[in-house]
Short mmCIF file of C-alpha atoms and ligand atoms in Angstrom, two decimals:
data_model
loop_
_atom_site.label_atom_id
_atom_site.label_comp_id
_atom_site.label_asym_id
_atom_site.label_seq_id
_atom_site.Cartn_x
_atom_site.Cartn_y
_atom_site.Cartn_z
CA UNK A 1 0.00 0.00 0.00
CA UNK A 2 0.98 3.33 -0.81
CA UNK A 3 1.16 5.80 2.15
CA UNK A 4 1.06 9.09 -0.12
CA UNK A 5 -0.01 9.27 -3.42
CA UNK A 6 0.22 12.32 -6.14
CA UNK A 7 -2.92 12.73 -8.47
CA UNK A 8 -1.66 14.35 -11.49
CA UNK A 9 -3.99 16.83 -12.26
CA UNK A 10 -6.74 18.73 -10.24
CA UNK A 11 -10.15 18.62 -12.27
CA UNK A 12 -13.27 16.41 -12.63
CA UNK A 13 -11.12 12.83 -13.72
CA UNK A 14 -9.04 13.88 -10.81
CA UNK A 15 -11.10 13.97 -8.10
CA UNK A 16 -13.24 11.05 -9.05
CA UNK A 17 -9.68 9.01 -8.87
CA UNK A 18 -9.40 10.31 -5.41
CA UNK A 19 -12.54 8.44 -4.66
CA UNK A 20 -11.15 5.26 -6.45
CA UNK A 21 -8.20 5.34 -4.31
CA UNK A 22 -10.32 6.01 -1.21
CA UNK A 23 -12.43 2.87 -1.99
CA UNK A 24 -8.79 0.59 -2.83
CA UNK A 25 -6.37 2.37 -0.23
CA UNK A 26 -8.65 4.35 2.65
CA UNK A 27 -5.50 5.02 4.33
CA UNK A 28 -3.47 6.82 1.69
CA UNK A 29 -3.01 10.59 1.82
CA UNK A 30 -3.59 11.95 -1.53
CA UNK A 31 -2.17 14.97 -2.99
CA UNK A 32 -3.26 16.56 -6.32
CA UNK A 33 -0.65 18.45 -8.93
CA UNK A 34 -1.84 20.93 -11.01
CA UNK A 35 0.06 23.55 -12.78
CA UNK A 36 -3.08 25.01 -15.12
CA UNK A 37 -5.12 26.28 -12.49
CA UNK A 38 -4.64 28.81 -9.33
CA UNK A 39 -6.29 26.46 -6.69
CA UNK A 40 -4.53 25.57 -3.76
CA UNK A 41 -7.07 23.39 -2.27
CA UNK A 42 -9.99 20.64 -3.74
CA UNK A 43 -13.05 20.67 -1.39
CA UNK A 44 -15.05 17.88 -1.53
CA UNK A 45 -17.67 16.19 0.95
CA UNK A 46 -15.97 18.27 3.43
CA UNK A 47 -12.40 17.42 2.96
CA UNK A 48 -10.05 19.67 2.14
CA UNK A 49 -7.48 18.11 -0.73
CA UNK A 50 -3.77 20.15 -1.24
CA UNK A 51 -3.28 20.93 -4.82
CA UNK A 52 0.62 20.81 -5.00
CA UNK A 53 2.51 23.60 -7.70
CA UNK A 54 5.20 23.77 -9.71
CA UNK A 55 6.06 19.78 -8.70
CA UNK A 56 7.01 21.19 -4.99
CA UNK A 57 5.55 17.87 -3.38
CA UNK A 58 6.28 17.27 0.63
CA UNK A 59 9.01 14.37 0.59
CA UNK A 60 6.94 11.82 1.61
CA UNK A 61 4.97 11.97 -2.04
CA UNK A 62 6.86 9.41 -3.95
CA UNK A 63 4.35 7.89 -6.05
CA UNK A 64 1.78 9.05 -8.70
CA UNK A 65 -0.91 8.10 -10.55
CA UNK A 66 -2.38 9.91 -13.55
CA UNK A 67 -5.65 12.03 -13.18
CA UNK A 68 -6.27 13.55 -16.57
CA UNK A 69 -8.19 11.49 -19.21
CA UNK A 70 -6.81 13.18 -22.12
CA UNK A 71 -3.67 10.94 -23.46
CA UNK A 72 -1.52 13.97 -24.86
CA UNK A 73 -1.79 15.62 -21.39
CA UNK A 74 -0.97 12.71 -19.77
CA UNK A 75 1.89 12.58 -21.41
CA UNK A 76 2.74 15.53 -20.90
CA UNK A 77 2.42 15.25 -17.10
CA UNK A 78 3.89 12.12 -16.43
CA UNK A 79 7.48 13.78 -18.50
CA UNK A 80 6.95 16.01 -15.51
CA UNK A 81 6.35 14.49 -13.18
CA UNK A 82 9.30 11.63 -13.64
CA UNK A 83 11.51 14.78 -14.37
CA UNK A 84 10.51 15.67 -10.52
CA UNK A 85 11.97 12.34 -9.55
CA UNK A 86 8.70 10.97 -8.86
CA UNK A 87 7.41 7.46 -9.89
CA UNK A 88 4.33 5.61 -10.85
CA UNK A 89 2.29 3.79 -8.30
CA UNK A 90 1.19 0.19 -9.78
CA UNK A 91 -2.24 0.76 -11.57
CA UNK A 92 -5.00 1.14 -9.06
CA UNK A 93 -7.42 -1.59 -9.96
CA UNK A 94 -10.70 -0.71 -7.99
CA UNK A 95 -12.31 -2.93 -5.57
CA UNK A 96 -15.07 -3.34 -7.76
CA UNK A 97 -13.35 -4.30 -11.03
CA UNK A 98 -12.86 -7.42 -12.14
CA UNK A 99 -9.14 -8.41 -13.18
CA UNK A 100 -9.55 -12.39 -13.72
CA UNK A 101 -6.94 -14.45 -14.39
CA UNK A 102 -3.60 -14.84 -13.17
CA UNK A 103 -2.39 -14.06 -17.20
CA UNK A 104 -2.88 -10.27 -17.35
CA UNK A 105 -0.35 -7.43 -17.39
CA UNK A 106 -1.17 -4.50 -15.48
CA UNK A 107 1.17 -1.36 -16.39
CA UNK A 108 1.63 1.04 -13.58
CA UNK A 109 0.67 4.82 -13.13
CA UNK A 110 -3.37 4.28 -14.32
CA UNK A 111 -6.37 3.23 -13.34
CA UNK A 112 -9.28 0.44 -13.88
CA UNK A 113 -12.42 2.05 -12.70
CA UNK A 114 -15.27 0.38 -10.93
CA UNK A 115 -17.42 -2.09 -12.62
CA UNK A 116 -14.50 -2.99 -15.80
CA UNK A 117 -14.14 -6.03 -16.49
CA UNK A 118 -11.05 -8.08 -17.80
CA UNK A 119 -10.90 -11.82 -18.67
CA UNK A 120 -7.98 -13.25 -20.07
CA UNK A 121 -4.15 -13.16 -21.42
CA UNK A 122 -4.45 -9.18 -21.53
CA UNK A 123 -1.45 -6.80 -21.38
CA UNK A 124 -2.42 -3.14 -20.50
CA UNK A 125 0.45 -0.43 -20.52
CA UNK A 126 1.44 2.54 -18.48
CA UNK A 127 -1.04 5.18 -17.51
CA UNK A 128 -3.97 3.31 -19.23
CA UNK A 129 -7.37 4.88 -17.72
CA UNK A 130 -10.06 1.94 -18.17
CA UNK A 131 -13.13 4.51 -17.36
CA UNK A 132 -16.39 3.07 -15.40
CA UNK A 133 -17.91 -0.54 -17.05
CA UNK A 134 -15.56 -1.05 -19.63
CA UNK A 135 -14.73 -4.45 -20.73
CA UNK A 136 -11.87 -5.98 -22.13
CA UNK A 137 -12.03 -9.50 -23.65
CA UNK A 138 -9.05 -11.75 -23.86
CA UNK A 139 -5.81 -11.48 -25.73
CA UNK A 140 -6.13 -7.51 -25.99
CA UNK A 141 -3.16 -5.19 -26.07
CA UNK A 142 -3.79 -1.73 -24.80
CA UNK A 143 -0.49 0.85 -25.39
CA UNK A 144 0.44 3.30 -22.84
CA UNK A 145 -1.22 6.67 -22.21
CA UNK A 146 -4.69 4.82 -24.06
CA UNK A 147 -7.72 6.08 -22.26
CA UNK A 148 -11.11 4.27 -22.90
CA UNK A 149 -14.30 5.56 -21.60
CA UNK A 150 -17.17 4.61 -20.00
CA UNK A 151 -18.56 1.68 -21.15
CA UNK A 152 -16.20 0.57 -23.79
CA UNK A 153 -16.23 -3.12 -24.99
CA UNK A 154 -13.19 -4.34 -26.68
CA UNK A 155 -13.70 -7.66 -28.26
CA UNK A 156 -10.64 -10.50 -28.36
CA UNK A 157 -7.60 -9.76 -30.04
CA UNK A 158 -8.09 -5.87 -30.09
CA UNK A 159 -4.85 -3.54 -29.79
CA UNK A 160 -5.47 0.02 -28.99
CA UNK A 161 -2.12 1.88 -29.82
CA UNK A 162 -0.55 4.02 -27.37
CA UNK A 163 -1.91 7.21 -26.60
CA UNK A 164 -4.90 6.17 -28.03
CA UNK A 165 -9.09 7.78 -26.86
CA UNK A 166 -11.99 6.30 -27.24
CA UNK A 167 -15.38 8.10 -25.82
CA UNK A 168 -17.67 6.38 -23.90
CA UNK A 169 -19.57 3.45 -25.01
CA UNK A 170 -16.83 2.47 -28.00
CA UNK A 171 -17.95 -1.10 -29.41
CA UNK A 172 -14.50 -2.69 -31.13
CA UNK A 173 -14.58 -5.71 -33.30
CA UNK A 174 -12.25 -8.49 -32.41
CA UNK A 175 -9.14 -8.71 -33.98
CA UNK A 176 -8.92 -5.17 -34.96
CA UNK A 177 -6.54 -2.41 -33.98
CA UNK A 178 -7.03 1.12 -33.19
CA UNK A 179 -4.09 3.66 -34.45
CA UNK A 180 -2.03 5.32 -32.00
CA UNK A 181 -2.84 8.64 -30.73
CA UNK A 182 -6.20 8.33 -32.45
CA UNK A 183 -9.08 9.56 -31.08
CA UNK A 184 -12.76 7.42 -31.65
CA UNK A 185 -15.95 9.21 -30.40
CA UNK A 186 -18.45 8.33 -28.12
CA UNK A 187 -20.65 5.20 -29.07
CA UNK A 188 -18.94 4.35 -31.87
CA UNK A 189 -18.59 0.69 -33.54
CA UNK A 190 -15.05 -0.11 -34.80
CA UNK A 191 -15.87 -2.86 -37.58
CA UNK A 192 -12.52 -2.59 -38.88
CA UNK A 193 -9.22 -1.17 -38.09
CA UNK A 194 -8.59 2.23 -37.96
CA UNK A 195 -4.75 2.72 -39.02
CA UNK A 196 -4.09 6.61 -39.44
CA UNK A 197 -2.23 7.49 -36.25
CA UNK A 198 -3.73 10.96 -34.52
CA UNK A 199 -7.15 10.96 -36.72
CA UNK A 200 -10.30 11.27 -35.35
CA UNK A 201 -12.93 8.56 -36.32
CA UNK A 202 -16.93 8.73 -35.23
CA UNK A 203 -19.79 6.89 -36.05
CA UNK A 204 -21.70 3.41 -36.75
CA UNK A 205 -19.59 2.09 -38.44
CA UNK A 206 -16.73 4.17 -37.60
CA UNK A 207 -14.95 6.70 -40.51
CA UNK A 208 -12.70 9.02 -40.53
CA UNK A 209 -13.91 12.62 -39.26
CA UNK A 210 -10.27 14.32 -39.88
CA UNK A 211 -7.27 13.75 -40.18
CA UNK A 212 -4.36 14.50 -37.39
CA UNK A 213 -4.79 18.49 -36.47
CA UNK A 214 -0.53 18.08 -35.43
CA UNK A 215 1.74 15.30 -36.00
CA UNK A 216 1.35 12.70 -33.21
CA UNK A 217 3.83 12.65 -30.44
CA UNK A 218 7.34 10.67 -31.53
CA UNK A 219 6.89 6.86 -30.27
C1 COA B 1 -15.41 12.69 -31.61
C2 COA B 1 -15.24 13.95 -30.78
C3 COA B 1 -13.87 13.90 -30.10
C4 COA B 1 -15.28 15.10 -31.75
O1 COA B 1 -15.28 16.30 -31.06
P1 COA B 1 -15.05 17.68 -31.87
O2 COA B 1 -13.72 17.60 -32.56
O3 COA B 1 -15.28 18.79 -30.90
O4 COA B 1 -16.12 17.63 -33.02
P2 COA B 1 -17.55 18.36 -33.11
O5 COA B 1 -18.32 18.20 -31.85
O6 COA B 1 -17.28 19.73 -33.65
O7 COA B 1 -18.27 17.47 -34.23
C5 COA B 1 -17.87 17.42 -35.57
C6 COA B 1 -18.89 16.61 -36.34
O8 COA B 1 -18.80 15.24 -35.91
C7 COA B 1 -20.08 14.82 -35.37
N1 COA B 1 -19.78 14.00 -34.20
C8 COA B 1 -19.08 14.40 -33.10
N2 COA B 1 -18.98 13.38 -32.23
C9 COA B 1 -19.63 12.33 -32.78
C10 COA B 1 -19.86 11.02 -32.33
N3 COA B 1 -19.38 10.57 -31.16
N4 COA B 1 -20.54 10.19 -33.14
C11 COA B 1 -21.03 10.63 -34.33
N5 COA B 1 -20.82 11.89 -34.80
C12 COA B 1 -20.15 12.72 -34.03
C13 COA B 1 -20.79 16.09 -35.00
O9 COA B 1 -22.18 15.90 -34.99
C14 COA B 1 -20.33 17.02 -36.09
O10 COA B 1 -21.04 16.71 -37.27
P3 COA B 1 -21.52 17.88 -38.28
O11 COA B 1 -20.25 18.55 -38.75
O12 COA B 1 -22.25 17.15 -39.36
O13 COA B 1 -22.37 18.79 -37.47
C15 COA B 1 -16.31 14.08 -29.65
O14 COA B 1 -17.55 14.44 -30.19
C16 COA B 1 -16.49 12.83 -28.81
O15 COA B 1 -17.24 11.92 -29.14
N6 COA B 1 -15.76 12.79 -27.69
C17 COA B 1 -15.81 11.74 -26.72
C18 COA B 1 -16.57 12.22 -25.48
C19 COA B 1 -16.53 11.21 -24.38
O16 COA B 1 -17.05 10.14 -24.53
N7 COA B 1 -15.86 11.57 -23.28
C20 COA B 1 -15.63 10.89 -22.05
C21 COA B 1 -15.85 9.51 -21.86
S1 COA B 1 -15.73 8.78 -20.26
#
């Protein structure tokens, strides 16, 4: 168990990890970072959560989990944050999620929210956020930095590239793969794979919206 933990970030996917973590490690004193915003302090059911600046963290804050959903600022926090000499805490998998067998990786730094589900011979990377009810059938690869929302069912042999997004409620065919740093919106159905790294694809079946706005980040 960690004693103190850094949430990385200070807004909405931030405090609902500091719930998560409440439910998995009651005990742990939580910190947020935050650079963006002027708050000091998170109030919330009448606690009072320090919002840490410019990576000045008391010395007993070793350990860090992300608590942004967006991949690219993820990224850009956890270069931070590693610069600061801090380093991931294993990947908090809540009480309530379901992590089955023995077989599957768990990266560190991320989360798997309550109510996901995972089955079988699955290897998840580095600051992966599995959002609320998602599901994740066996043999999947999920890169690092991937968020999936809500809801999301990946069928067998699905590999979401790193840094990849999908909204909430993202069907995904089995055996297909999802480009990295690609974003898929909300309830979409990925019949086939979507290859065009930092595009944005919507829709029933899911097509290509646009193309990258900037060049993905270098692998
Ligand atoms: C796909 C997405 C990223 C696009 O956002 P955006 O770049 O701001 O795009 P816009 O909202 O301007 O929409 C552009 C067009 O795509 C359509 N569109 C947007 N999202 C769509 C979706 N999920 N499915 C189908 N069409 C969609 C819009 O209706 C619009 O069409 P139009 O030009 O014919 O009017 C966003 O809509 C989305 O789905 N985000 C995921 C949200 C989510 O699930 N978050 C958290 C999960 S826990």
């Amino acid at each position: 168990v960690i004693s103190h933990l850094a949430i990385l970030g200070a807004g909405a996917h931030a405090r609902e990890t500091y719930w998560h973590v409440m439910d998995a490690w009651p005990s742990t004193a939580i910190c947020f970072v935050d650079d963006i915003t002027d708050c000091v302090e998170v109030s919330m059911a009448g606690r009072s959560i320090p919002v840490a600046k410019d990576w000045r963290l008391p010395a007993a804050y070793r350990h860090f989990l992300i608590g942004v959903g967006s991949p690219a600022s993820k990224r850009l926090l956890v270069e931070k944050a590693l610069a600061a000499g801090l380093a991931p805490a294993p990947t908090l998998i809540h009480p309530r999620a379901t992590v089955q067998a023995p077989d599957i990786r768990v990266g560190a730094g991320g989360l798997i929210a309550p109510g996901c589900v995972l089955t079988t011979h699955i290897d998840l990377g580095d600051f992966v956020i599995l959002n609320l009810n998602a599901t994740v059938a066996h043999d999947c690869r999920i890169g690092d930095f991937a968020t999936c929302g809500a809801g999301c069912h990946l069928s067998g042999h699905v590999t979401i590239g790193e840094g990849a997004f999908l909204g909430a409620g993202v069907a995904v065919r089995e055996s297909t793969a999802i480009a990295p740093w690609a974003t898929v919106g909300a309830q979409a159905y990925v019949a086939r794979s979507l290859q065009t790294p930092g595009a944005t694809y919507v829709g029933v079946p899911a097509r290509l919206l646009r193309g990258p706005a900037t060049p993905p980040p270098e692998a």
